[in-house]
Amino acid sequence: MKRSATLSLSSSSPAAAAAAAAVRNVSRPSPALPPFRSPVRPRSGALAFPRKSPFPGKSIGLGKMSFTAVASSAPGAGPDRSPSQGAESFFRKVLENMECVYLNRNPTAKAILELVRTADEDQICYDHLAFRTFGVNGYGIDSMADFFLDYGYTQREELRFPAKKLRALWFSPPRNSLSEGGTRANGPLPRIFISELLVDEMTPQAQEIIRKYVGISGNGNKHAALASALGALTWEKPLYSEFQQLARESEYAAWTLVNGYAVNHVTISTHRLKSHLRNIKNLNEYIEKNGFSLNSEGGILKGLLPSFTYAAYFSYL
């Protein structure tokens, strides 16, 4: 089994990545809720700091950050084909914009990237990018996946999370990329993880809210990648009261309502680092020395699925 290591920078609070979103008819703030935890994000906590809120004048509580080691699926590759230089240049520009939106809304994630970059000669490679969607009326996985499939990505395994009413797919990039020696969005192409909320399994009240916004979006699902790159919603800015109602039932639903197709989290492939930080133990120590807490619950290293390999993650909640 090939060993892989990744450092994850996650945004999983309902408001953490929605600094540009506004709201109408503001009411009382909702309590902080536990985040959705996919197989590529661990439980974490320890260092608290203020979140950015999409609701002017309204607090959503404190976010938490920690660093831990968990399991990540082994790297995969798509078909042995090389995209044209022009197509790849365009594709990477879209990835850069998606990354820019994510980092601008998540300053702590940005700080961690900078911390690792300065210690590793500007060599940062992404393992995967993750997106969330609403699985209803064409706004689910396929709406975002089409962009990556058109470029040459290959669909891989499906994952199910019945308790969270979620399903997900991951996609491997095409081989023979033209910029394998670069860094971040200009480095090796990342894998893509896209999940969707099974809206039909939600309560009637939650379904009504989600279908309302999806309905007024028109054909916004056809422009998912553009919306992600712009950091824009394809529907109206949500009512705070409706955000609260969704948050009481599903953190995932509330997050997606205010963030849309924006990147939910990114991960760094630590095994591609050049310095001593490529060793998970060294990376753990380095992160701790710079003021971040390690989540030792269940051990620093955690395995989630038999087919997954060890990885290091940093989570932003």
PDB file of C-alpha atoms in Angstrom:
ATOM      1  CA  MET A   1       0.000   0.000   0.000  1.00  0.00           C
ATOM      2  CA  LYS A   2       1.367   3.382  -0.962  1.00  0.00           C
ATOM      3  CA  ARG A   3       1.770   5.746   1.987  1.00  0.00           C
ATOM      4  CA  SER A   4       0.350   9.243   1.721  1.00  0.00           C
ATOM      5  CA  ALA A   5       0.249  12.179   4.086  1.00  0.00           C
ATOM      6  CA  THR A   6      -1.850  15.307   3.910  1.00  0.00           C
ATOM      7  CA  LEU A   7      -2.301  18.467   5.923  1.00  0.00           C
ATOM      8  CA  SER A   8      -5.919  19.614   5.868  1.00  0.00           C
ATOM      9  CA  LEU A   9      -7.135  23.205   6.194  1.00  0.00           C
ATOM     10  CA  SER A  10     -10.868  22.970   6.718  1.00  0.00           C
ATOM     11  CA  SER A  11     -13.748  25.417   6.901  1.00  0.00           C
ATOM     12  CA  SER A  12     -16.741  23.608   8.298  1.00  0.00           C
ATOM     13  CA  SER A  13     -18.680  26.107  10.372  1.00  0.00           C
ATOM     14  CA  PRO A  14     -21.837  27.500   8.785  1.00  0.00           C
ATOM     15  CA  ALA A  15     -20.198  30.918   8.503  1.00  0.00           C
ATOM     16  CA  ALA A  16     -16.448  30.348   8.436  1.00  0.00           C
ATOM     17  CA  ALA A  17     -16.145  30.713   4.680  1.00  0.00           C
ATOM     18  CA  ALA A  18     -18.975  33.160   4.067  1.00  0.00           C
ATOM     19  CA  ALA A  19     -17.462  36.555   4.834  1.00  0.00           C
ATOM     20  CA  ALA A  20     -19.011  38.071   1.729  1.00  0.00           C
ATOM     21  CA  ALA A  21     -22.539  36.776   2.328  1.00  0.00           C
ATOM     22  CA  ALA A  22     -25.143  39.132   3.755  1.00  0.00           C
ATOM     23  CA  VAL A  23     -28.580  38.530   5.261  1.00  0.00           C
ATOM     24  CA  ARG A  24     -32.081  39.946   5.488  1.00  0.00           C
ATOM     25  CA  ASN A  25     -34.422  40.068   8.514  1.00  0.00           C
ATOM     26  CA  VAL A  26     -31.710  39.310  11.043  1.00  0.00           C
ATOM     27  CA  SER A  27     -32.755  37.690  14.314  1.00  0.00           C
ATOM     28  CA  ARG A  28     -30.926  36.118  17.231  1.00  0.00           C
ATOM     29  CA  PRO A  29     -27.719  34.157  16.518  1.00  0.00           C
ATOM     30  CA  SER A  30     -27.858  30.371  16.606  1.00  0.00           C
ATOM     31  CA  PRO A  31     -25.681  28.303  18.923  1.00  0.00           C
ATOM     32  CA  ALA A  32     -22.518  26.764  17.563  1.00  0.00           C
ATOM     33  CA  LEU A  33     -23.105  23.262  16.225  1.00  0.00           C
ATOM     34  CA  PRO A  34     -20.726  20.323  15.753  1.00  0.00           C
ATOM     35  CA  PRO A  35     -19.295  20.198  12.226  1.00  0.00           C
ATOM     36  CA  PHE A  36     -19.904  17.504   9.628  1.00  0.00           C
ATOM     37  CA  ARG A  37     -16.947  15.136   9.631  1.00  0.00           C
ATOM     38  CA  SER A  38     -16.254  13.436   6.336  1.00  0.00           C
ATOM     39  CA  PRO A  39     -13.590  10.699   5.965  1.00  0.00           C
ATOM     40  CA  VAL A  40     -11.166  13.439   5.071  1.00  0.00           C
ATOM     41  CA  ARG A  41     -11.699  15.610   8.139  1.00  0.00           C
ATOM     42  CA  PRO A  42     -11.042  14.687  11.759  1.00  0.00           C
ATOM     43  CA  ARG A  43     -12.638  15.703  15.028  1.00  0.00           C
ATOM     44  CA  SER A  44     -10.654  18.612  16.369  1.00  0.00           C
ATOM     45  CA  GLY A  45     -10.667  21.525  18.750  1.00  0.00           C
ATOM     46  CA  ALA A  46      -8.558  23.401  21.281  1.00  0.00           C
ATOM     47  CA  LEU A  47      -7.567  26.842  20.029  1.00  0.00           C
ATOM     48  CA  ALA A  48     -10.495  29.251  19.892  1.00  0.00           C
ATOM     49  CA  PHE A  49     -10.668  32.402  17.789  1.00  0.00           C
ATOM     50  CA  PRO A  50     -13.477  34.602  16.408  1.00  0.00           C
ATOM     51  CA  ARG A  51     -15.212  33.469  13.262  1.00  0.00           C
ATOM     52  CA  LYS A  52     -16.165  35.793  10.477  1.00  0.00           C
ATOM     53  CA  SER A  53     -19.945  35.996  10.320  1.00  0.00           C
ATOM     54  CA  PRO A  54     -21.959  36.377   7.108  1.00  0.00           C
ATOM     55  CA  PHE A  55     -24.625  38.134   9.122  1.00  0.00           C
ATOM     56  CA  PRO A  56     -23.836  41.827   9.799  1.00  0.00           C
ATOM     57  CA  GLY A  57     -23.826  42.598  13.508  1.00  0.00           C
ATOM     58  CA  LYS A  58     -24.500  38.993  14.458  1.00  0.00           C
ATOM     59  CA  SER A  59     -22.060  36.636  16.115  1.00  0.00           C
ATOM     60  CA  ILE A  60     -22.064  32.926  15.386  1.00  0.00           C
ATOM     61  CA  GLY A  61     -19.755  32.039  18.256  1.00  0.00           C
ATOM     62  CA  LEU A  62     -16.188  30.892  18.316  1.00  0.00           C
ATOM     63  CA  GLY A  63     -14.424  28.639  15.874  1.00  0.00           C
ATOM     64  CA  LYS A  64     -11.876  26.077  16.974  1.00  0.00           C
ATOM     65  CA  MET A  65      -8.668  24.937  15.392  1.00  0.00           C
ATOM     66  CA  SER A  66      -6.360  22.071  16.003  1.00  0.00           C
ATOM     67  CA  PHE A  67      -3.890  19.857  14.242  1.00  0.00           C
ATOM     68  CA  THR A  68      -4.117  16.103  14.200  1.00  0.00           C
ATOM     69  CA  ALA A  69      -3.151  13.071  12.152  1.00  0.00           C
ATOM     70  CA  VAL A  70      -5.868  10.974  10.578  1.00  0.00           C
ATOM     71  CA  ALA A  71      -6.363   8.748   7.539  1.00  0.00           C
ATOM     72  CA  SER A  72      -6.637   9.800   3.923  1.00  0.00           C
ATOM     73  CA  SER A  73      -7.433   7.728   0.864  1.00  0.00           C
ATOM     74  CA  ALA A  74      -4.424   6.616  -1.144  1.00  0.00           C
ATOM     75  CA  PRO A  75      -3.569   8.853  -4.123  1.00  0.00           C
ATOM     76  CA  GLY A  76      -5.107   7.869  -7.417  1.00  0.00           C
ATOM     77  CA  ALA A  77      -4.619   9.064 -10.961  1.00  0.00           C
ATOM     78  CA  GLY A  78      -6.896   9.432 -13.921  1.00  0.00           C
ATOM     79  CA  PRO A  79      -6.443   8.392 -17.542  1.00  0.00           C
ATOM     80  CA  ASP A  80      -2.981   8.536 -19.036  1.00  0.00           C
ATOM     81  CA  ARG A  81      -3.633  11.585 -21.141  1.00  0.00           C
ATOM     82  CA  SER A  82      -2.209  15.067 -21.165  1.00  0.00           C
ATOM     83  CA  PRO A  83      -4.484  18.110 -21.556  1.00  0.00           C
ATOM     84  CA  SER A  84      -3.489  20.851 -23.940  1.00  0.00           C
ATOM     85  CA  GLN A  85      -1.436  23.695 -22.540  1.00  0.00           C
ATOM     86  CA  GLY A  86      -4.208  26.221 -23.127  1.00  0.00           C
ATOM     87  CA  ALA A  87      -6.846  24.079 -21.427  1.00  0.00           C
ATOM     88  CA  GLU A  88      -4.607  23.420 -18.427  1.00  0.00           C
ATOM     89  CA  SER A  89      -3.728  27.093 -18.079  1.00  0.00           C
ATOM     90  CA  PHE A  90      -7.424  27.977 -17.930  1.00  0.00           C
ATOM     91  CA  PHE A  91      -8.205  25.143 -15.522  1.00  0.00           C
ATOM     92  CA  ARG A  92      -5.464  26.173 -13.112  1.00  0.00           C
ATOM     93  CA  LYS A  93      -6.620  29.782 -13.202  1.00  0.00           C
ATOM     94  CA  VAL A  94     -10.050  28.602 -12.070  1.00  0.00           C
ATOM     95  CA  LEU A  95      -8.416  26.565  -9.259  1.00  0.00           C
ATOM     96  CA  GLU A  96      -6.394  29.631  -8.226  1.00  0.00           C
ATOM     97  CA  ASN A  97      -9.561  31.701  -7.941  1.00  0.00           C
ATOM     98  CA  MET A  98     -11.310  28.995  -5.918  1.00  0.00           C
ATOM     99  CA  GLU A  99      -8.273  28.850  -3.633  1.00  0.00           C
ATOM    100  CA  CYS A 100      -8.161  32.641  -3.324  1.00  0.00           C
ATOM    101  CA  VAL A 101     -11.818  32.825  -2.258  1.00  0.00           C
ATOM    102  CA  TYR A 102     -11.247  30.109   0.337  1.00  0.00           C
ATOM    103  CA  LEU A 103      -8.086  31.648   1.840  1.00  0.00           C
ATOM    104  CA  ASN A 104      -9.499  35.181   1.923  1.00  0.00           C
ATOM    105  CA  ARG A 105     -12.428  33.903   3.963  1.00  0.00           C
ATOM    106  CA  ASN A 106     -10.265  31.737   6.208  1.00  0.00           C
ATOM    107  CA  PRO A 107      -7.318  33.826   7.457  1.00  0.00           C
ATOM    108  CA  THR A 108      -6.164  31.162   9.909  1.00  0.00           C
ATOM    109  CA  ALA A 109      -5.944  28.552   7.175  1.00  0.00           C
ATOM    110  CA  LYS A 110      -3.997  31.099   5.168  1.00  0.00           C
ATOM    111  CA  ALA A 111      -1.632  31.615   8.096  1.00  0.00           C
ATOM    112  CA  ILE A 112      -0.969  27.882   8.394  1.00  0.00           C
ATOM    113  CA  LEU A 113      -0.200  27.617   4.698  1.00  0.00           C
ATOM    114  CA  GLU A 114       2.250  30.480   5.036  1.00  0.00           C
ATOM    115  CA  LEU A 115       3.810  28.842   8.087  1.00  0.00           C
ATOM    116  CA  VAL A 116       4.453  25.623   6.196  1.00  0.00           C
ATOM    117  CA  ARG A 117       5.503  27.421   3.016  1.00  0.00           C
ATOM    118  CA  THR A 118       8.215  29.475   4.699  1.00  0.00           C
ATOM    119  CA  ALA A 119       9.614  26.347   6.336  1.00  0.00           C
ATOM    120  CA  ASP A 120       9.603  24.304   3.159  1.00  0.00           C
ATOM    121  CA  GLU A 121      11.022  26.455   0.371  1.00  0.00           C
ATOM    122  CA  ASP A 122       7.642  27.427  -1.066  1.00  0.00           C
ATOM    123  CA  GLN A 123       6.808  23.811  -1.938  1.00  0.00           C
ATOM    124  CA  ILE A 124       3.146  23.144  -1.157  1.00  0.00           C
ATOM    125  CA  CYS A 125       1.113  20.572  -3.063  1.00  0.00           C
ATOM    126  CA  TYR A 126      -2.600  20.041  -2.527  1.00  0.00           C
ATOM    127  CA  ASP A 127      -3.855  16.518  -1.949  1.00  0.00           C
ATOM    128  CA  HIS A 128      -7.515  17.378  -2.522  1.00  0.00           C
ATOM    129  CA  LEU A 129     -10.138  20.123  -2.570  1.00  0.00           C
ATOM    130  CA  ALA A 130     -13.597  19.491  -1.095  1.00  0.00           C
ATOM    131  CA  PHE A 131     -16.990  20.916  -2.070  1.00  0.00           C
ATOM    132  CA  ARG A 132     -20.516  20.638  -0.644  1.00  0.00           C
ATOM    133  CA  THR A 133     -23.780  20.622  -2.602  1.00  0.00           C
ATOM    134  CA  PHE A 134     -27.541  20.190  -2.238  1.00  0.00           C
ATOM    135  CA  GLY A 135     -28.686  16.899  -3.760  1.00  0.00           C
ATOM    136  CA  VAL A 136     -31.908  18.189  -5.292  1.00  0.00           C
ATOM    137  CA  ASN A 137     -33.099  19.477  -8.684  1.00  0.00           C
ATOM    138  CA  GLY A 138     -29.703  19.106 -10.354  1.00  0.00           C
ATOM    139  CA  TYR A 139     -27.769  20.994  -7.655  1.00  0.00           C
ATOM    140  CA  GLY A 140     -25.927  17.949  -6.286  1.00  0.00           C
ATOM    141  CA  ILE A 141     -22.571  16.341  -6.992  1.00  0.00           C
ATOM    142  CA  ASP A 142     -22.961  16.337 -10.769  1.00  0.00           C
ATOM    143  CA  SER A 143     -23.351  20.111 -10.952  1.00  0.00           C
ATOM    144  CA  MET A 144     -19.803  20.609  -9.636  1.00  0.00           C
ATOM    145  CA  ALA A 145     -18.307  17.381 -10.973  1.00  0.00           C
ATOM    146  CA  ASP A 146     -19.031  18.226 -14.613  1.00  0.00           C
ATOM    147  CA  PHE A 147     -16.316  20.884 -14.659  1.00  0.00           C
ATOM    148  CA  PHE A 148     -13.654  18.442 -13.441  1.00  0.00           C
ATOM    149  CA  LEU A 149     -14.870  15.570 -15.631  1.00  0.00           C
ATOM    150  CA  ASP A 150     -14.709  17.817 -18.694  1.00  0.00           C
ATOM    151  CA  TYR A 151     -11.093  18.581 -17.878  1.00  0.00           C
ATOM    152  CA  GLY A 152     -10.147  14.890 -17.628  1.00  0.00           C
ATOM    153  CA  TYR A 153     -10.792  13.856 -14.036  1.00  0.00           C
ATOM    154  CA  THR A 154     -12.052  10.311 -13.358  1.00  0.00           C
ATOM    155  CA  GLN A 155     -14.858   9.401 -10.965  1.00  0.00           C
ATOM    156  CA  ARG A 156     -13.783   6.991  -8.221  1.00  0.00           C
ATOM    157  CA  GLU A 157     -15.478   5.495  -5.141  1.00  0.00           C
ATOM    158  CA  GLU A 158     -18.772   6.554  -3.631  1.00  0.00           C
ATOM    159  CA  LEU A 159     -19.075   7.095   0.131  1.00  0.00           C
ATOM    160  CA  ARG A 160     -22.303   7.131   2.166  1.00  0.00           C
ATOM    161  CA  PHE A 161     -23.040   8.761   5.533  1.00  0.00           C
ATOM    162  CA  PRO A 162     -26.603   7.730   6.465  1.00  0.00           C
ATOM    163  CA  ALA A 163     -26.634   9.487   9.835  1.00  0.00           C
ATOM    164  CA  LYS A 164     -25.761  12.794   8.159  1.00  0.00           C
ATOM    165  CA  LYS A 165     -27.961  12.119   5.113  1.00  0.00           C
ATOM    166  CA  LEU A 166     -24.976  12.512   2.806  1.00  0.00           C
ATOM    167  CA  ARG A 167     -23.335  10.796  -0.120  1.00  0.00           C
ATOM    168  CA  ALA A 168     -20.012  11.708  -1.725  1.00  0.00           C
ATOM    169  CA  LEU A 169     -17.716  10.902  -4.627  1.00  0.00           C
ATOM    170  CA  TRP A 170     -14.038  11.565  -5.133  1.00  0.00           C
ATOM    171  CA  PHE A 171     -12.330  12.178  -8.463  1.00  0.00           C
ATOM    172  CA  SER A 172      -8.729  11.562  -9.523  1.00  0.00           C
ATOM    173  CA  PRO A 173      -6.881  14.013 -11.802  1.00  0.00           C
ATOM    174  CA  PRO A 174      -5.569  13.248 -15.290  1.00  0.00           C
ATOM    175  CA  ARG A 175      -1.965  12.153 -15.561  1.00  0.00           C
ATOM    176  CA  ASN A 176       0.845  13.938 -17.378  1.00  0.00           C
ATOM    177  CA  SER A 177      -0.041  17.360 -16.107  1.00  0.00           C
ATOM    178  CA  LEU A 178       2.083  20.159 -17.531  1.00  0.00           C
ATOM    179  CA  SER A 179       2.964  21.760 -14.171  1.00  0.00           C
ATOM    180  CA  GLU A 180       3.920  18.913 -11.858  1.00  0.00           C
ATOM    181  CA  GLY A 181       6.862  20.888 -10.472  1.00  0.00           C
ATOM    182  CA  GLY A 182       4.862  23.900  -9.307  1.00  0.00           C
ATOM    183  CA  THR A 183       3.283  24.755  -5.995  1.00  0.00           C
ATOM    184  CA  ARG A 184      -0.317  24.939  -4.706  1.00  0.00           C
ATOM    185  CA  ALA A 185      -2.756  25.497  -7.603  1.00  0.00           C
ATOM    186  CA  ASN A 186       0.198  25.356 -10.003  1.00  0.00           C
ATOM    187  CA  GLY A 187       1.549  22.111  -8.576  1.00  0.00           C
ATOM    188  CA  PRO A 188       0.369  18.539  -9.088  1.00  0.00           C
ATOM    189  CA  LEU A 189      -3.360  18.590  -9.742  1.00  0.00           C
ATOM    190  CA  PRO A 190      -5.345  17.750  -6.592  1.00  0.00           C
ATOM    191  CA  ARG A 191      -7.966  15.093  -6.156  1.00  0.00           C
ATOM    192  CA  ILE A 192     -11.528  16.390  -5.807  1.00  0.00           C
ATOM    193  CA  PHE A 193     -14.015  15.385  -3.091  1.00  0.00           C
ATOM    194  CA  ILE A 194     -17.657  16.390  -3.666  1.00  0.00           C
ATOM    195  CA  SER A 195     -20.496  15.576  -1.291  1.00  0.00           C
ATOM    196  CA  GLU A 196     -24.230  16.241  -1.425  1.00  0.00           C
ATOM    197  CA  LEU A 197     -27.005  16.512   1.110  1.00  0.00           C
ATOM    198  CA  LEU A 198     -29.849  14.058   0.446  1.00  0.00           C
ATOM    199  CA  VAL A 199     -32.498  16.755   0.648  1.00  0.00           C
ATOM    200  CA  ASP A 200     -35.424  14.363   0.231  1.00  0.00           C
ATOM    201  CA  GLU A 201     -34.487  12.780   3.573  1.00  0.00           C
ATOM    202  CA  MET A 202     -34.638  16.074   5.471  1.00  0.00           C
ATOM    203  CA  THR A 203     -37.685  17.316   7.410  1.00  0.00           C
ATOM    204  CA  PRO A 204     -40.408  19.051   5.366  1.00  0.00           C
ATOM    205  CA  GLN A 205     -39.429  22.392   6.901  1.00  0.00           C
ATOM    206  CA  ALA A 206     -35.764  22.023   5.881  1.00  0.00           C
ATOM    207  CA  GLN A 207     -36.722  20.817   2.422  1.00  0.00           C
ATOM    208  CA  GLU A 208     -38.948  23.846   1.944  1.00  0.00           C
ATOM    209  CA  ILE A 209     -36.099  26.247   2.738  1.00  0.00           C
ATOM    210  CA  ILE A 210     -33.569  24.484   0.511  1.00  0.00           C
ATOM    211  CA  ARG A 211     -35.981  24.092  -2.396  1.00  0.00           C
ATOM    212  CA  LYS A 212     -36.929  27.759  -2.090  1.00  0.00           C
ATOM    213  CA  TYR A 213     -33.375  28.961  -2.677  1.00  0.00           C
ATOM    214  CA  VAL A 214     -32.561  26.344  -5.292  1.00  0.00           C
ATOM    215  CA  GLY A 215     -35.771  27.318  -7.091  1.00  0.00           C
ATOM    216  CA  ILE A 216     -34.934  31.016  -7.292  1.00  0.00           C
ATOM    217  CA  SER A 217     -31.443  30.158  -8.545  1.00  0.00           C
ATOM    218  CA  GLY A 218     -32.807  29.388 -12.000  1.00  0.00           C
ATOM    219  CA  ASN A 219     -30.062  27.589 -13.931  1.00  0.00           C
ATOM    220  CA  GLY A 220     -27.386  28.424 -11.410  1.00  0.00           C
ATOM    221  CA  ASN A 221     -26.407  24.757 -11.141  1.00  0.00           C
ATOM    222  CA  LYS A 222     -24.992  24.991 -14.656  1.00  0.00           C
ATOM    223  CA  HIS A 223     -22.466  27.527 -13.417  1.00  0.00           C
ATOM    224  CA  ALA A 224     -21.242  25.862 -10.219  1.00  0.00           C
ATOM    225  CA  ALA A 225     -17.535  26.183 -11.003  1.00  0.00           C
ATOM    226  CA  LEU A 226     -17.952  29.857 -11.935  1.00  0.00           C
ATOM    227  CA  ALA A 227     -19.826  30.521  -8.686  1.00  0.00           C
ATOM    228  CA  SER A 228     -17.056  28.799  -6.726  1.00  0.00           C
ATOM    229  CA  ALA A 229     -14.324  30.775  -8.475  1.00  0.00           C
ATOM    230  CA  LEU A 230     -16.155  34.052  -7.862  1.00  0.00           C
ATOM    231  CA  GLY A 231     -17.170  33.217  -4.305  1.00  0.00           C
ATOM    232  CA  ALA A 232     -20.758  34.028  -5.237  1.00  0.00           C
ATOM    233  CA  LEU A 233     -24.057  32.353  -4.418  1.00  0.00           C
ATOM    234  CA  THR A 234     -26.292  31.284  -7.297  1.00  0.00           C
ATOM    235  CA  TRP A 235     -29.364  32.095  -5.180  1.00  0.00           C
ATOM    236  CA  GLU A 236     -30.464  35.040  -3.034  1.00  0.00           C
ATOM    237  CA  LYS A 237     -28.662  35.931   0.161  1.00  0.00           C
ATOM    238  CA  PRO A 238     -30.362  33.819   2.830  1.00  0.00           C
ATOM    239  CA  LEU A 239     -32.611  34.961   5.634  1.00  0.00           C
ATOM    240  CA  TYR A 240     -30.887  34.612   8.984  1.00  0.00           C
ATOM    241  CA  SER A 241     -33.965  32.978  10.477  1.00  0.00           C
ATOM    242  CA  GLU A 242     -33.866  30.286   7.784  1.00  0.00           C
ATOM    243  CA  PHE A 243     -30.164  29.784   8.317  1.00  0.00           C
ATOM    244  CA  GLN A 244     -30.894  29.215  12.008  1.00  0.00           C
ATOM    245  CA  GLN A 245     -33.646  26.751  11.253  1.00  0.00           C
ATOM    246  CA  LEU A 246     -31.408  24.698   8.974  1.00  0.00           C
ATOM    247  CA  ALA A 247     -28.539  24.842  11.470  1.00  0.00           C
ATOM    248  CA  ARG A 248     -30.693  23.220  14.140  1.00  0.00           C
ATOM    249  CA  GLU A 249     -31.199  20.225  11.865  1.00  0.00           C
ATOM    250  CA  SER A 250     -28.014  20.046   9.783  1.00  0.00           C
ATOM    251  CA  GLU A 251     -24.771  21.979  10.013  1.00  0.00           C
ATOM    252  CA  TYR A 252     -24.032  20.818   6.480  1.00  0.00           C
ATOM    253  CA  ALA A 253     -27.266  22.318   5.152  1.00  0.00           C
ATOM    254  CA  ALA A 254     -26.735  25.648   6.933  1.00  0.00           C
ATOM    255  CA  TRP A 255     -23.123  25.890   5.718  1.00  0.00           C
ATOM    256  CA  THR A 256     -24.106  25.187   2.132  1.00  0.00           C
ATOM    257  CA  LEU A 257     -26.956  27.688   2.241  1.00  0.00           C
ATOM    258  CA  VAL A 258     -24.575  30.574   3.045  1.00  0.00           C
ATOM    259  CA  ASN A 259     -21.506  29.342   1.132  1.00  0.00           C
ATOM    260  CA  GLY A 260     -22.945  27.624  -1.926  1.00  0.00           C
ATOM    261  CA  TYR A 261     -20.301  26.050  -4.140  1.00  0.00           C
ATOM    262  CA  ALA A 262     -17.310  27.645  -2.384  1.00  0.00           C
ATOM    263  CA  VAL A 263     -14.426  25.347  -1.413  1.00  0.00           C
ATOM    264  CA  ASN A 264     -15.164  23.747   1.968  1.00  0.00           C
ATOM    265  CA  HIS A 265     -11.594  22.644   2.729  1.00  0.00           C
ATOM    266  CA  VAL A 266      -8.207  21.974   1.156  1.00  0.00           C
ATOM    267  CA  THR A 267      -5.465  19.526   2.148  1.00  0.00           C
ATOM    268  CA  ILE A 268      -1.707  19.641   1.714  1.00  0.00           C
ATOM    269  CA  SER A 269       0.265  16.541   0.731  1.00  0.00           C
ATOM    270  CA  THR A 270       2.891  16.501   3.473  1.00  0.00           C
ATOM    271  CA  HIS A 271       4.748  13.608   1.866  1.00  0.00           C
ATOM    272  CA  ARG A 272       5.625  15.994  -0.978  1.00  0.00           C
ATOM    273  CA  LEU A 273       7.274  18.517   1.338  1.00  0.00           C
ATOM    274  CA  LYS A 274      11.022  18.830   0.930  1.00  0.00           C
ATOM    275  CA  SER A 275      12.043  19.634   4.495  1.00  0.00           C
ATOM    276  CA  HIS A 276      11.934  17.612   7.705  1.00  0.00           C
ATOM    277  CA  LEU A 277       8.218  18.502   7.899  1.00  0.00           C
ATOM    278  CA  ARG A 278       7.410  15.651   5.513  1.00  0.00           C
ATOM    279  CA  ASN A 279       7.695  13.467   8.600  1.00  0.00           C
ATOM    280  CA  ILE A 280       4.351  13.576  10.435  1.00  0.00           C
ATOM    281  CA  LYS A 281       5.977  13.621  13.865  1.00  0.00           C
ATOM    282  CA  ASN A 282       8.157  16.581  12.919  1.00  0.00           C
ATOM    283  CA  LEU A 283       5.193  18.370  11.410  1.00  0.00           C
ATOM    284  CA  ASN A 284       3.144  17.814  14.572  1.00  0.00           C
ATOM    285  CA  GLU A 285       5.913  19.286  16.700  1.00  0.00           C
ATOM    286  CA  TYR A 286       6.363  22.235  14.365  1.00  0.00           C
ATOM    287  CA  ILE A 287       2.654  23.083  14.456  1.00  0.00           C
ATOM    288  CA  GLU A 288       2.582  22.787  18.255  1.00  0.00           C
ATOM    289  CA  LYS A 289       5.597  25.041  18.673  1.00  0.00           C
ATOM    290  CA  ASN A 290       3.781  27.687  16.657  1.00  0.00           C
ATOM    291  CA  GLY A 291       0.782  27.799  18.967  1.00  0.00           C
ATOM    292  CA  PHE A 292      -1.591  25.173  17.610  1.00  0.00           C
ATOM    293  CA  SER A 293      -2.909  22.264  19.679  1.00  0.00           C
ATOM    294  CA  LEU A 294      -2.821  18.634  18.655  1.00  0.00           C
ATOM    295  CA  ASN A 295      -5.950  16.575  19.041  1.00  0.00           C
ATOM    296  CA  SER A 296      -4.832  13.442  20.894  1.00  0.00           C
ATOM    297  CA  GLU A 297      -8.293  11.920  21.225  1.00  0.00           C
ATOM    298  CA  GLY A 298      -7.952   8.332  20.004  1.00  0.00           C
ATOM    299  CA  GLY A 299      -4.227   8.852  19.413  1.00  0.00           C
ATOM    300  CA  ILE A 300      -2.395  11.374  17.250  1.00  0.00           C
ATOM    301  CA  LEU A 301      -2.553   9.008  14.264  1.00  0.00           C
ATOM    302  CA  LYS A 302      -5.981   7.702  13.369  1.00  0.00           C
ATOM    303  CA  GLY A 303      -7.183   5.254  10.753  1.00  0.00           C
ATOM    304  CA  LEU A 304     -10.705   5.685   9.398  1.00  0.00           C
ATOM    305  CA  LEU A 305     -11.083   3.035   6.703  1.00  0.00           C
ATOM    306  CA  PRO A 306      -9.003  -0.109   5.965  1.00  0.00           C
ATOM    307  CA  SER A 307      -8.136   1.095   2.470  1.00  0.00           C
ATOM    308  CA  PHE A 308      -6.966   4.486   3.689  1.00  0.00           C
ATOM    309  CA  THR A 309      -3.391   5.453   4.479  1.00  0.00           C
ATOM    310  CA  TYR A 310      -2.065   7.631   7.289  1.00  0.00           C
ATOM    311  CA  ALA A 311      -2.297  11.364   6.838  1.00  0.00           C
ATOM    312  CA  ALA A 312      -1.874  14.532   8.858  1.00  0.00           C
ATOM    313  CA  TYR A 313      -4.693  17.026   9.034  1.00  0.00           C
ATOM    314  CA  PHE A 314      -5.252  20.557  10.211  1.00  0.00           C
ATOM    315  CA  SER A 315      -8.913  21.422  10.731  1.00  0.00           C
ATOM    316  CA  TYR A 316     -10.611  24.812  10.931  1.00  0.00           C
ATOM    317  CA  LEU A 317     -13.994  24.577  12.587  1.00  0.00           C
TER     318      LEU A 317
END
